Amino acid sequence: ETNMKALECIITNTGAEFDECIDSELLDLVFASLRHTNRFVRETGYMVCCALVSIHPRDEEAANKGHIWSEGKRFADALERGLSDNWSQVRMAACCATRAFLLGIPEGGGMSFSLKSSRLSV
């Protein structure tokens, strides 16, 4: 949990410069944390997801940057799972990450992701 929180702070404070550090190994680690048995680790994992998608500018050039949007389906699946977690703190973190994800999808990138809105009660 503490390491994930440190990662979130690094991502947030370095901003778009962190993009070159994002690779499959990092994303595998983040996605694994979203399935962890400890709810605090899952919650922090979703906050890391929020930070990852928030650092990208919202334009077509961002759509061409590989890692985040090429893993969009995995993000969408993980966010959907988080929205139905049995812990409200995890659901809240997943909700924040989902908002950042949906607002961050590059315009004109030809991307579409399916999130079952029934999992989110407004």
XYZ file of C-alpha atoms in Angstrom, residues 7 29 41 48 51 63 65-66 68 71-72 80 85 89 91 93-95 98-99 102-103 116 122:
24
model
C 4.108 5.595 -6.940
C 1.922 -4.471 -11.247
C -4.009 -1.912 -1.584
C -2.645 5.069 -9.148
C -2.994 9.336 -11.693
C -3.958 8.556 -28.569
C 1.205 7.135 -27.287
C 1.207 3.452 -26.629
C -2.103 3.785 -21.444
C -4.390 -0.989 -22.479
C -7.758 0.775 -22.466
C -15.807 -1.938 -13.854
C -16.162 -3.816 -4.933
C -13.578 3.238 -0.190
C -15.633 1.921 -5.028
C -11.363 5.326 -5.672
C -12.569 3.343 -8.688
C -15.192 6.029 -9.338
C -13.332 5.994 -13.956
C -14.078 9.705 -14.167
C -13.592 8.764 -19.331
C -12.571 12.431 -19.333
C -21.484 -1.161 -17.557
C -25.826 7.649 -9.050
